[in-house]
Amino acid sequence: PFPEHYISLDIQGEKVKMEYMDVRPDYPNGQTVMLLHGKTFCGAYWGQTATDLAKAGYRVIIPDQIAFGNSSKPERIQYSFHLLANNTKAILDSLNIDKVSVVGHSMGGMLATRFTLMFPDRVEKLILPNPIGLEDWKLYIPYATVEDWYKEELKQTYQSMKSYQLQSYYDNQWKPEYEQWVK
């Protein structure tokens, strides 16, 4: 929903580009908010939130994590929340942004928490709408290897993604505007 920008990163020997949106307000209040997307989404779903924040004077940074949205889709890197937090920090560094309020939804909540733990001097506020990862996952989801998770991801279909989103995010109340996020 906003102009795209990119930074170049070298991750585990693979050159990638990470996309982000930088929404600048007409009347800045001097504060910046960073919006971190969930696993089944990309940064674009923050469009209305970013518009509202910019109207209130906030600069808004919206990254697409590596392998999501318009960022590179590498085949051979090992992901971790430490890696994602460092990549996200690289965007802020490239923009000379020292302090942010971090908003993380779903998997973005896990990333926002890791980012805050790694870079507490950069975070003014941590806001977690409907995060995952704060509970003990092994109580609900048994351990699986990266290979097992990969096999499960390959089984995903349009319908399975829609069902997951319907249950996890929309309280079983589907609206036509949600369709874009499944696609």
mmCIF file of C-alpha atoms in Angstrom:
data_model
loop_
_atom_site.group_PDB
_atom_site.id
_atom_site.type_symbol
_atom_site.label_atom_id
_atom_site.label_comp_id
_atom_site.label_asym_id
_atom_site.label_seq_id
_atom_site.Cartn_x
_atom_site.Cartn_y
_atom_site.Cartn_z
ATOM 1 C CA PRO A 1 0.000 0.000 0.000
ATOM 2 C CA PHE A 2 3.072 2.313 0.216
ATOM 3 C CA PRO A 3 6.291 2.765 -1.794
ATOM 4 C CA GLU A 4 8.715 -0.101 -1.337
ATOM 5 C CA HIS A 5 12.348 0.236 -0.312
ATOM 6 C CA TYR A 6 15.031 -2.437 -0.049
ATOM 7 C CA ILE A 7 18.218 -3.129 1.841
ATOM 8 C CA SER A 8 20.782 -5.690 0.722
ATOM 9 C CA LEU A 9 21.921 -8.326 3.193
ATOM 10 C CA ASP A 10 24.388 -11.193 3.103
ATOM 11 C CA ILE A 11 22.886 -14.037 5.131
ATOM 12 C CA GLN A 12 24.851 -17.237 5.549
ATOM 13 C CA GLY A 13 26.644 -16.605 2.258
ATOM 14 C CA GLU A 14 23.481 -15.774 0.318
ATOM 15 C CA LYS A 15 22.847 -12.267 -0.979
ATOM 16 C CA VAL A 16 19.241 -11.205 -0.370
ATOM 17 C CA LYS A 17 17.082 -8.100 -0.464
ATOM 18 C CA MET A 18 14.748 -7.193 2.374
ATOM 19 C CA GLU A 19 11.774 -5.017 1.508
ATOM 20 C CA TYR A 20 10.283 -2.439 3.830
ATOM 21 C CA MET A 21 7.867 0.463 3.678
ATOM 22 C CA ASP A 22 8.692 3.798 5.276
ATOM 23 C CA VAL A 23 5.497 5.791 5.839
ATOM 24 C CA ARG A 24 6.228 9.393 6.747
ATOM 25 C CA PRO A 25 3.561 11.624 8.253
ATOM 26 C CA ASP A 26 2.644 15.057 6.918
ATOM 27 C CA TYR A 27 2.974 16.475 10.435
ATOM 28 C CA PRO A 28 5.621 14.464 12.337
ATOM 29 C CA ASN A 29 5.376 14.051 16.094
ATOM 30 C CA GLY A 30 8.992 12.833 16.310
ATOM 31 C CA GLN A 31 8.109 9.214 17.099
ATOM 32 C CA THR A 32 8.529 6.052 15.027
ATOM 33 C CA VAL A 33 6.511 2.836 15.131
ATOM 34 C CA MET A 34 7.712 -0.422 13.590
ATOM 35 C CA LEU A 35 5.033 -2.954 12.616
ATOM 36 C CA LEU A 36 6.069 -6.635 12.445
ATOM 37 C CA HIS A 37 3.871 -9.075 10.507
ATOM 38 C CA GLY A 38 2.835 -12.615 11.372
ATOM 39 C CA LYS A 39 3.803 -15.873 9.662
ATOM 40 C CA THR A 40 0.859 -16.152 7.295
ATOM 41 C CA PHE A 41 1.008 -12.488 6.282
ATOM 42 C CA CYS A 42 3.307 -9.801 4.943
ATOM 43 C CA GLY A 43 3.776 -6.161 5.871
ATOM 44 C CA ALA A 44 1.026 -4.972 3.524
ATOM 45 C CA TYR A 45 -1.723 -6.077 5.910
ATOM 46 C CA TRP A 46 -0.682 -3.226 8.215
ATOM 47 C CA GLY A 47 -1.888 -0.724 5.585
ATOM 48 C CA GLN A 48 -4.804 0.806 7.518
ATOM 49 C CA THR A 49 -2.888 0.787 10.802
ATOM 50 C CA ALA A 50 0.039 2.591 9.175
ATOM 51 C CA THR A 51 -2.286 5.139 7.569
ATOM 52 C CA ASP A 52 -3.918 5.883 10.922
ATOM 53 C CA LEU A 53 -0.562 6.141 12.724
ATOM 54 C CA ALA A 54 0.837 8.474 10.054
ATOM 55 C CA LYS A 55 -2.245 10.702 10.390
ATOM 56 C CA ALA A 56 -1.446 10.885 14.118
ATOM 57 C CA GLY A 57 2.099 12.047 13.291
ATOM 58 C CA TYR A 58 4.057 8.785 13.582
ATOM 59 C CA ARG A 59 6.683 7.635 11.123
ATOM 60 C CA VAL A 60 5.915 3.982 10.400
ATOM 61 C CA ILE A 61 8.418 1.312 9.326
ATOM 62 C CA ILE A 62 6.952 -1.943 7.969
ATOM 63 C CA PRO A 63 9.448 -4.670 7.052
ATOM 64 C CA ASP A 64 8.718 -7.776 5.017
ATOM 65 C CA GLN A 65 10.900 -10.381 6.695
ATOM 66 C CA ILE A 66 13.163 -12.468 4.463
ATOM 67 C CA ALA A 67 11.017 -15.107 2.671
ATOM 68 C CA PHE A 68 7.838 -13.016 3.112
ATOM 69 C CA GLY A 69 6.038 -10.524 0.902
ATOM 70 C CA ASN A 70 8.372 -8.767 -1.518
ATOM 71 C CA SER A 71 11.601 -9.768 0.221
ATOM 72 C CA SER A 72 13.940 -12.413 -1.206
ATOM 73 C CA LYS A 73 12.931 -16.064 -0.895
ATOM 74 C CA PRO A 74 16.236 -17.858 -0.245
ATOM 75 C CA GLU A 75 16.269 -21.638 -0.329
ATOM 76 C CA ARG A 76 19.191 -22.429 1.924
ATOM 77 C CA ILE A 77 19.286 -20.311 5.066
ATOM 78 C CA GLN A 78 18.635 -21.393 8.644
ATOM 79 C CA TYR A 79 16.073 -19.048 10.206
ATOM 80 C CA SER A 80 16.047 -17.904 13.810
ATOM 81 C CA PHE A 81 14.463 -15.016 15.632
ATOM 82 C CA HIS A 82 17.974 -13.705 16.325
ATOM 83 C CA LEU A 83 18.552 -13.564 12.565
ATOM 84 C CA LEU A 84 15.232 -11.841 11.900
ATOM 85 C CA ALA A 85 15.866 -9.319 14.694
ATOM 86 C CA ASN A 86 19.311 -8.486 13.295
ATOM 87 C CA ASN A 87 17.855 -8.073 9.790
ATOM 88 C CA THR A 88 15.157 -5.773 11.172
ATOM 89 C CA LYS A 89 17.742 -3.741 13.066
ATOM 90 C CA ALA A 90 19.681 -3.348 9.791
ATOM 91 C CA ILE A 91 16.691 -1.491 8.325
ATOM 92 C CA LEU A 92 16.552 0.889 11.287
ATOM 93 C CA ASP A 93 20.323 1.400 11.094
ATOM 94 C CA SER A 94 20.107 2.205 7.377
ATOM 95 C CA LEU A 95 17.455 4.847 8.160
ATOM 96 C CA ASN A 96 19.341 6.249 11.186
ATOM 97 C CA ILE A 97 16.389 5.484 13.468
ATOM 98 C CA ASP A 98 17.530 5.101 17.067
ATOM 99 C CA LYS A 99 14.245 4.587 18.945
ATOM 100 C CA VAL A 100 11.020 2.825 17.981
ATOM 101 C CA SER A 101 7.827 1.554 19.439
ATOM 102 C CA VAL A 102 7.616 -2.060 18.263
ATOM 103 C CA VAL A 103 4.269 -3.664 17.424
ATOM 104 C CA GLY A 104 4.324 -7.395 16.714
ATOM 105 C CA HIS A 105 1.338 -9.505 15.740
ATOM 106 C CA SER A 106 1.293 -13.317 15.816
ATOM 107 C CA MET A 107 4.785 -14.547 14.828
ATOM 108 C CA GLY A 108 5.704 -10.862 14.664
ATOM 109 C CA GLY A 109 5.088 -10.841 18.414
ATOM 110 C CA MET A 110 7.791 -13.464 18.852
ATOM 111 C CA LEU A 111 10.104 -11.370 16.693
ATOM 112 C CA ALA A 112 9.179 -8.153 18.514
ATOM 113 C CA THR A 113 9.981 -9.817 21.834
ATOM 114 C CA ARG A 114 13.340 -11.099 20.560
ATOM 115 C CA PHE A 115 14.149 -7.685 19.034
ATOM 116 C CA THR A 116 13.366 -5.989 22.358
ATOM 117 C CA LEU A 117 15.499 -8.451 24.322
ATOM 118 C CA MET A 118 18.429 -8.022 21.925
ATOM 119 C CA PHE A 119 18.185 -4.244 21.499
ATOM 120 C CA PRO A 120 16.448 -2.833 24.596
ATOM 121 C CA ASP A 121 18.083 0.573 24.129
ATOM 122 C CA ARG A 122 16.289 0.928 20.764
ATOM 123 C CA VAL A 123 12.768 0.145 22.025
ATOM 124 C CA GLU A 124 10.527 2.754 23.643
ATOM 125 C CA LYS A 125 7.434 0.542 23.795
ATOM 126 C CA LEU A 126 6.636 -3.094 23.053
ATOM 127 C CA ILE A 127 3.072 -3.761 21.919
ATOM 128 C CA LEU A 128 1.910 -7.332 21.263
ATOM 129 C CA PRO A 129 -1.559 -7.706 19.707
ATOM 130 C CA ASN A 130 -2.444 -11.418 19.582
ATOM 131 C CA PRO A 131 1.166 -12.678 19.748
ATOM 132 C CA ILE A 132 2.282 -16.283 19.682
ATOM 133 C CA GLY A 133 5.295 -17.798 21.349
ATOM 134 C CA LEU A 134 4.804 -16.470 24.865
ATOM 135 C CA GLU A 135 3.301 -19.767 25.937
ATOM 136 C CA ASP A 136 5.173 -23.054 26.291
ATOM 137 C CA TRP A 137 4.669 -24.530 22.817
ATOM 138 C CA LYS A 138 5.746 -28.004 23.810
ATOM 139 C CA LEU A 139 2.511 -28.266 25.785
ATOM 140 C CA TYR A 140 0.515 -27.934 22.547
ATOM 141 C CA ILE A 141 2.823 -28.714 19.656
ATOM 142 C CA PRO A 142 5.374 -31.512 19.816
ATOM 143 C CA TYR A 143 8.962 -30.813 18.807
ATOM 144 C CA ALA A 144 9.631 -31.217 15.101
ATOM 145 C CA THR A 145 12.809 -30.908 13.079
ATOM 146 C CA VAL A 146 13.273 -28.239 10.431
ATOM 147 C CA GLU A 147 12.797 -30.980 7.831
ATOM 148 C CA ASP A 148 9.477 -31.990 9.406
ATOM 149 C CA TRP A 149 8.229 -28.402 9.461
ATOM 150 C CA TYR A 150 9.284 -27.979 5.831
ATOM 151 C CA LYS A 151 7.338 -31.088 4.779
ATOM 152 C CA GLU A 152 4.257 -29.754 6.558
ATOM 153 C CA GLU A 153 4.583 -26.341 4.915
ATOM 154 C CA LEU A 154 4.741 -28.003 1.474
ATOM 155 C CA LYS A 155 1.326 -29.557 2.182
ATOM 156 C CA GLN A 156 -0.336 -26.157 2.649
ATOM 157 C CA THR A 157 -3.141 -25.311 0.222
ATOM 158 C CA TYR A 158 -5.322 -22.291 -0.342
ATOM 159 C CA GLN A 159 -8.108 -23.936 1.689
ATOM 160 C CA SER A 160 -5.862 -24.978 4.585
ATOM 161 C CA MET A 161 -4.438 -21.449 4.815
ATOM 162 C CA LYS A 162 -7.933 -19.945 4.713
ATOM 163 C CA SER A 163 -9.140 -22.315 7.444
ATOM 164 C CA TYR A 164 -6.129 -21.507 9.612
ATOM 165 C CA GLN A 165 -6.641 -17.749 9.231
ATOM 166 C CA LEU A 166 -10.380 -18.047 9.809
ATOM 167 C CA GLN A 167 -9.849 -19.850 13.119
ATOM 168 C CA SER A 168 -6.709 -18.068 14.315
ATOM 169 C CA TYR A 169 -7.355 -14.473 13.338
ATOM 170 C CA TYR A 170 -10.967 -13.840 12.371
ATOM 171 C CA ASP A 171 -13.000 -15.689 15.025
ATOM 172 C CA ASN A 172 -14.644 -17.762 12.267
ATOM 173 C CA GLN A 173 -16.140 -14.586 10.766
ATOM 174 C CA TRP A 174 -14.844 -14.388 7.185
ATOM 175 C CA LYS A 175 -15.043 -11.113 5.243
ATOM 176 C CA PRO A 176 -14.192 -10.590 1.559
ATOM 177 C CA GLU A 177 -11.355 -8.168 2.404
ATOM 178 C CA TYR A 178 -9.464 -11.046 4.090
ATOM 179 C CA GLU A 179 -9.171 -12.910 0.790
ATOM 180 C CA GLN A 180 -6.066 -10.987 -0.296
ATOM 181 C CA TRP A 181 -4.107 -12.318 2.689
ATOM 182 C CA VAL A 182 -4.809 -15.934 1.801
ATOM 183 C CA LYS A 183 -3.835 -15.330 -1.822
#
